[in-house]
Coordinates of C-alpha atoms and ligand atoms in Angstrom, one line a residue:
M1 CA -20.7 -17.8 -12.3
N2 CA -20.8 -14.4 -14.2
Q3 CA -17.7 -12.4 -13.8
L4 CA -18.9 -9.1 -12.3
K5 CA -16.9 -5.9 -13.1
S6 CA -15.0 -5.1 -10.0
F7 CA -14.6 -1.8 -8.2
A8 CA -13.5 -3.7 -5.1
S9 CA -9.7 -3.5 -5.2
D10 CA -6.8 -2.8 -7.5
N11 CA -5.8 -6.4 -6.5
N12 CA -8.6 -7.6 -8.8
S13 CA -7.2 -6.0 -11.9
P14 CA -5.2 -8.0 -14.4
V15 CA -1.4 -7.7 -15.0
H16 CA -0.4 -4.9 -17.2
S17 CA 0.5 -6.2 -20.6
K18 CA 4.0 -4.6 -20.5
V19 CA 4.7 -6.3 -17.2
M20 CA 3.5 -9.6 -18.6
R21 CA 5.7 -9.1 -21.7
A22 CA 8.7 -8.4 -19.5
I23 CA 8.1 -11.7 -17.7
M24 CA 7.9 -13.5 -21.0
E25 CA 11.1 -11.9 -22.2
V26 CA 13.2 -13.1 -19.2
N27 CA 11.7 -16.6 -19.7
K28 CA 14.6 -17.8 -21.7
G29 CA 17.4 -20.1 -20.8
D30 CA 18.9 -20.5 -17.3
A31 CA 19.5 -17.7 -14.9
I32 CA 21.2 -18.0 -11.5
A33 CA 18.7 -18.5 -8.8
Y34 CA 17.9 -16.5 -5.6
G35 CA 18.7 -13.0 -7.0
D36 CA 22.1 -13.4 -8.5
D37 CA 20.9 -12.9 -12.1
I38 CA 21.3 -9.9 -14.4
H39 CA 17.6 -8.9 -14.2
T40 CA 17.8 -8.7 -10.4
L41 CA 21.0 -6.7 -10.6
E42 CA 19.3 -4.3 -13.1
A43 CA 16.2 -4.0 -10.8
E44 CA 18.4 -3.2 -7.8
R45 CA 20.2 -0.6 -9.9
R46 CA 16.8 1.0 -10.8
F47 CA 15.8 1.1 -7.2
R48 CA 19.0 3.0 -6.4
E49 CA 18.3 5.3 -9.3
V50 CA 14.8 6.1 -7.9
F51 CA 15.6 6.3 -4.2
G52 CA 19.3 7.2 -4.2
K53 CA 22.5 5.2 -3.6
D54 CA 22.1 4.6 0.1
T55 CA 19.3 2.2 -0.5
S56 CA 19.2 -1.6 0.1
V57 CA 16.4 -3.4 -1.6
F58 CA 15.1 -7.0 -1.2
F59 CA 12.5 -8.4 -3.5
M60 CA 9.6 -10.1 -1.9
L61 CA 6.3 -11.8 -3.0
T62 CA 3.5 -10.3 -0.9
G63 CA 2.8 -7.0 0.8
T64 CA 2.0 -8.8 4.1
G65 CA 5.3 -10.6 3.8
A66 CA 7.2 -7.4 3.3
N67 CA 5.5 -5.7 6.3
V68 CA 5.9 -8.6 8.6
A69 CA 9.6 -9.3 7.7
A70 CA 10.5 -5.7 8.0
L71 CA 8.9 -5.4 11.5
A72 CA 10.3 -8.8 12.6
H73 CA 13.8 -7.6 11.6
I74 CA 13.8 -4.3 13.5
T75 CA 12.1 -5.3 16.7
R76 CA 12.4 -7.6 19.7
P77 CA 9.3 -9.4 21.1
Y78 CA 9.0 -7.0 24.0
H79 CA 8.6 -4.0 21.7
S80 CA 5.4 -2.4 20.5
I81 CA 4.5 -1.2 17.0
I82 CA 2.3 1.8 16.7
C83 CA -0.1 2.2 13.8
S84 CA -3.5 3.5 12.8
D85 CA -6.6 1.5 13.7
K86 CA -7.4 1.4 10.0
S87 CA -4.1 -0.1 8.9
H88 CA -3.7 -3.2 6.8
L89 CA -1.1 -4.3 9.4
E90 CA -3.7 -4.2 12.1
N91 CA -6.8 -5.5 10.3
D92 CA -5.9 -7.6 7.3
E93 CA -2.7 -9.6 8.0
C94 CA -4.3 -12.3 10.1
A95 CA -2.2 -11.3 13.1
A96 CA 0.9 -12.3 11.2
P97 CA 2.8 -9.2 12.6
E98 CA 2.0 -10.3 16.1
K99 CA 2.9 -13.9 15.4
S100 CA 6.2 -13.1 13.7
T101 CA 7.4 -10.3 15.9
G102 CA 5.8 -11.2 19.2
C103 CA 5.2 -7.5 19.6
K104 CA 2.2 -5.7 20.9
I105 CA 0.4 -3.7 18.2
V106 CA -0.9 -0.4 19.5
R107 CA -3.7 1.1 17.5
I108 CA -4.3 4.8 17.2
P109 CA -7.8 5.8 16.3
S110 CA -8.0 7.6 13.0
N111 CA -10.9 8.9 11.0
D112 CA -8.9 9.3 7.7
G113 CA -6.3 6.5 8.0
K114 CA -3.6 8.9 9.1
I115 CA -1.9 9.3 12.4
K116 CA -0.2 12.3 14.0
K117 CA 2.7 12.7 16.3
E118 CA 0.5 14.2 19.0
Q119 CA -1.4 10.9 19.2
I120 CA 1.9 8.9 19.6
E121 CA 3.4 11.1 22.3
P122 CA 1.2 9.9 25.1
L123 CA 2.1 6.3 24.3
L124 CA 5.7 6.8 25.3
G125 CA 4.8 7.1 29.0
S126 CA 5.5 3.4 29.3
R127 CA 9.2 3.8 28.3
G128 CA 11.6 2.3 30.7
F129 CA 8.9 0.6 32.8
Q130 CA 9.7 -3.1 32.8
H131 CA 6.1 -4.3 33.0
H132 CA 5.1 -2.6 29.8
S133 CA 6.0 -3.3 26.1
Q134 CA 8.4 -0.8 24.8
P135 CA 7.4 1.4 21.8
R136 CA 9.9 0.8 18.9
V137 CA 8.3 1.3 15.5
I138 CA 5.7 3.7 14.0
S139 CA 4.1 2.2 10.9
I140 CA 2.2 4.4 8.5
S141 CA 0.5 3.6 5.2
Q142 CA 1.1 5.7 2.1
S143 CA -1.5 6.0 0.5
T144 CA -3.7 5.0 3.5
E145 CA -6.3 2.3 3.6
L146 CA -8.9 5.1 3.3
G147 CA -7.4 6.5 0.1
T148 CA -5.9 9.5 1.7
V149 CA -2.3 10.6 1.4
Y150 CA 0.2 12.0 3.9
T151 CA 2.0 15.1 2.6
P152 CA 5.8 15.0 2.8
E153 CA 5.5 17.6 5.7
E154 CA 3.2 15.3 7.6
I155 CA 5.6 12.4 7.2
R156 CA 8.6 14.6 8.2
D157 CA 6.8 15.6 11.3
I158 CA 6.3 12.0 12.4
A159 CA 9.8 11.1 11.2
R160 CA 11.4 13.9 13.3
F161 CA 9.4 12.8 16.3
A162 CA 10.5 9.2 15.7
N163 CA 14.1 10.2 15.5
E164 CA 14.0 12.3 18.6
N165 CA 12.4 9.4 20.5
D166 CA 14.5 6.5 19.3
L167 CA 11.7 5.0 17.2
Y168 CA 11.9 3.7 13.7
L169 CA 9.5 4.8 11.0
H170 CA 8.2 2.0 8.7
M171 CA 6.0 2.8 5.7
D172 CA 3.6 0.4 4.2
G173 CA 3.8 1.6 0.6
A174 CA 1.7 -1.0 -1.0
R175 CA 0.3 2.0 -2.9
L176 CA 3.2 4.4 -2.7
A177 CA 2.9 4.9 -6.5
N178 CA -0.6 6.3 -6.1
A179 CA 0.5 8.6 -3.3
A180 CA 3.4 10.0 -5.3
A181 CA 1.2 10.5 -8.3
G182 CA -1.5 12.2 -6.2
L183 CA 1.1 14.5 -4.6
N184 CA 2.9 15.1 -7.9
C185 CA 6.2 14.3 -6.2
T186 CA 8.8 11.5 -6.6
L187 CA 8.7 8.2 -4.8
A188 CA 11.7 9.2 -2.8
E189 CA 10.2 12.6 -1.7
T190 CA 7.3 10.8 -0.1
S191 CA 9.4 8.2 1.6
K192 CA 13.2 8.4 1.9
F193 CA 13.5 12.2 1.8
S194 CA 10.6 12.5 4.3
G195 CA 12.6 10.5 6.9
V196 CA 11.2 6.9 6.5
D197 CA 13.6 4.2 7.7
V198 CA 12.2 1.2 5.9
L199 CA 9.6 1.0 3.2
S200 CA 7.4 -1.9 2.0
F201 CA 7.1 -0.9 -1.7
G202 CA 4.3 -2.4 -3.7
G203 CA 4.2 -3.3 -7.4
T204 CA 1.3 -5.7 -7.4
K205 CA -1.4 -3.1 -7.1
N206 CA 0.3 -1.0 -9.7
G207 CA 0.0 -3.6 -12.5
A208 CA 2.5 -6.3 -11.5
L209 CA 1.7 -10.0 -11.1
F210 CA 3.5 -10.4 -7.8
A211 CA 6.3 -7.9 -7.0
E212 CA 6.9 -6.3 -3.7
A213 CA 10.1 -5.0 -2.3
L214 CA 11.5 -4.1 1.1
V215 CA 13.6 -1.0 0.8
F216 CA 15.9 0.1 3.6
F217 CA 17.0 3.8 3.8
N218 CA 18.5 3.3 7.2
Q219 CA 21.4 1.2 6.3
D220 CA 22.1 0.0 9.9
L221 CA 18.7 -1.7 9.8
A222 CA 19.4 -3.5 6.5
R223 CA 22.2 -5.5 8.0
E224 CA 21.6 -9.3 7.9
F225 CA 18.1 -8.8 6.4
E226 CA 18.8 -11.5 3.9
Y227 CA 18.5 -14.0 6.7
T228 CA 15.2 -12.6 7.9
R229 CA 13.9 -12.7 4.4
K230 CA 14.8 -16.4 4.1
Q231 CA 13.3 -17.2 7.5
S232 CA 10.2 -15.3 6.4
M233 CA 9.9 -17.6 3.4
Q234 CA 9.9 -14.6 1.0
L235 CA 13.1 -15.5 -0.8
L236 CA 12.0 -16.7 -4.3
S237 CA 14.4 -19.0 -6.1
K238 CA 13.3 -17.8 -9.6
M239 CA 13.8 -14.2 -8.6
R240 CA 14.3 -13.0 -12.2
Y241 CA 10.5 -13.1 -12.7
V242 CA 9.9 -10.6 -9.8
S243 CA 12.8 -8.4 -10.9
A244 CA 11.6 -8.3 -14.5
Q245 CA 8.3 -6.9 -13.2
F246 CA 10.0 -4.0 -11.4
N247 CA 12.2 -3.3 -14.5
A248 CA 9.0 -3.1 -16.5
L249 CA 7.3 -0.8 -14.0
F250 CA 10.3 1.6 -13.9
Y251 CA 10.9 1.6 -17.6
E252 CA 9.7 4.9 -19.0
D253 CA 7.8 5.5 -15.7
L254 CA 5.1 2.9 -16.4
W255 CA 4.5 2.9 -12.6
L256 CA 3.6 6.6 -12.8
D257 CA 1.3 6.3 -15.8
N258 CA -0.5 3.4 -14.1
A259 CA -0.9 5.3 -10.8
R260 CA -1.9 8.5 -12.4
H261 CA -4.5 6.8 -14.5
S262 CA -5.9 4.9 -11.6
N263 CA -6.1 8.1 -9.4
N264 CA -7.7 10.1 -12.3
M265 CA -10.4 7.4 -12.6
A266 CA -11.1 7.7 -8.8
S267 CA -11.3 11.5 -9.1
L268 CA -13.7 11.2 -12.1
L269 CA -15.9 8.8 -10.2
A270 CA -16.0 11.1 -7.2
E271 CA -16.8 14.1 -9.4
K272 CA -19.7 12.3 -11.1
L273 CA -21.0 11.0 -7.8
G274 CA -21.4 14.6 -6.7
E275 CA -24.3 14.8 -9.2
I276 CA -26.2 12.0 -7.5
E277 CA -28.5 12.8 -4.6
N278 CA -28.3 10.5 -1.6
V279 CA -24.7 9.5 -2.3
R280 CA -22.2 11.1 0.1
I281 CA -18.5 10.8 -0.2
T282 CA -16.9 10.3 3.2
Q283 CA -13.1 10.6 2.6
K284 CA -10.9 12.9 0.5
V285 CA -10.2 11.3 -2.8
E286 CA -6.4 11.6 -3.0
A287 CA -5.4 8.3 -4.5
N288 CA -7.4 5.5 -6.1
A289 CA -10.2 4.9 -3.6
V290 CA -13.6 6.5 -3.1
F291 CA -15.6 5.9 0.1
A292 CA -19.3 6.7 0.0
I293 CA -22.5 6.3 2.0
L294 CA -25.6 5.4 0.1
P295 CA -29.0 3.8 0.9
E296 CA -28.7 0.1 2.0
K297 CA -31.1 -1.0 -0.7
A298 CA -29.1 0.7 -3.4
I299 CA -26.0 -1.1 -2.2
E300 CA -27.8 -4.4 -2.5
M301 CA -29.0 -3.7 -6.0
L302 CA -25.6 -2.5 -7.1
Q303 CA -23.8 -5.5 -5.8
R304 CA -25.9 -7.7 -8.1
Q305 CA -24.1 -6.0 -11.0
Y306 CA -20.7 -5.0 -9.6
F307 CA -18.3 -6.5 -7.1
F308 CA -17.2 -4.2 -4.3
Y309 CA -16.9 -4.3 -0.5
I310 CA -19.1 -2.8 2.1
W311 CA -16.6 -0.9 4.4
D312 CA -18.9 -0.1 7.3
R313 CA -22.2 -1.9 7.4
E314 CA -23.7 0.2 10.1
R315 CA -23.1 3.4 8.2
N316 CA -23.9 1.8 4.8
E317 CA -20.4 3.0 3.7
V318 CA -18.8 1.3 0.7
R319 CA -15.3 1.4 -0.8
W320 CA -14.8 1.7 -4.5
M321 CA -11.3 1.3 -5.9
T322 CA -10.0 2.1 -9.4
S323 CA -7.0 0.6 -11.1
F324 CA -4.7 1.1 -14.1
N325 CA -7.2 -0.7 -16.3
T326 CA -10.3 1.2 -15.3
T327 CA -11.7 3.1 -18.3
E328 CA -13.8 6.2 -18.5
Q329 CA -16.5 4.1 -20.0
D330 CA -16.3 1.8 -16.9
I331 CA -16.8 4.9 -14.7
D332 CA -19.8 6.1 -16.9
D333 CA -21.5 2.7 -16.7
F334 CA -20.8 2.4 -13.0
V335 CA -22.2 5.9 -12.3
A336 CA -25.3 5.2 -14.3
A337 CA -25.8 1.9 -12.4
I338 CA -25.3 3.8 -9.1
R339 CA -27.8 6.4 -10.1
R340 CA -30.4 3.8 -11.1
S341 CA -29.9 1.8 -7.9
V342 CA -30.3 4.9 -5.7
E343 CA -33.4 6.1 -7.6
D344 CA -35.0 2.6 -7.5
S345 CA -34.2 2.3 -3.7
D346 CA -36.5 5.3 -2.9
Ligands
PLP401 C1 -2.3 -1.0 2.5 C2 -1.9 -2.5 2.2 N1 -0.8 -3.0 2.6 C3 -0.4 -4.2 2.4 C4 -1.2 -5.1 1.7 C5 -0.7 -6.5 1.6 O1 -0.7 -7.1 0.4 P1 -0.7 -8.7 0.1 O2 -2.2 -9.0 -0.1 O3 0.1 -8.8 -1.1 O4 -0.2 -9.4 1.3 C6 -2.4 -4.6 1.1 C7 -3.3 -5.5 0.3 O5 -4.3 -5.2 -0.1 C8 -2.8 -3.3 1.4 O6 -3.9 -2.8 0.9

């Protein structure tokens, strides 16, 4: 099978060479298992450097694992978890959050992947009524599944509301790096300093092989999480290989270079698409995703040359994602292919 160039997801990109090298470098001799090795201590130190000293970090293997373990740890089965109807949590985790937490997932309709406190407020009517699940956690994604980004003010608004109403704020930061790069702010400003209690922080989409972390800013919530991680089957014995990846991403801000480049490629794609008739961009391009509507026949033709997902079949809306390894030439070639497909579909 021919390997098609992918604009489907940053999950399809390779591992950054500096991350791969870091993995090779720690591949020497023995190291104490389960996180008691020097590379893990170093990675934990780097997380505290980035997010501040009141930070507890636990390394994990998958983003779904981080989300699910976080939610399982901070809820009881009679609680509910509030999130956007576009969230990965709701749509792409095979109901693992429901299975592992027992909680009801309450979806808030959203056109751009974001939710607002005004939409959450009416859901609190069930509070204290023993026949209803009890709202406990708000989960937001940064950047969102639609490539949009919450501003720190928007997050603070939700965090304040959560705080006033005895709710926790969880952030799915599988692409926090892209959000911070897009906002031109630090990772902490768009999470901890905006009032997030617990963050699923992603390295995999930012050039790692498999490196995710659960980061607690609310220290009360972090208590005994090591047991939840183990029960969630996310405790890796050869932890040094995950830690090495984070050390590489934080070294000289490789994470930021990767995220900036990825975002710039999405902006370039969006800019060039503006010159093509019959292609309409449907979401703000604030991170590394471009959503667009184009003729059905053009999508079919394009999919013979490139791998990407149709987001909404009824609307002929597609999702194109860029990554740290997308080049300007890739964008030029892709835009030329889109132009040809759209013209030929007439
Ligand atoms: C927003 C978001 N959260 C979480 C994940 C989960 O990652 P994983 O596939 O590692 O479980 C993804 C994966 O694409 C994602 O896009």
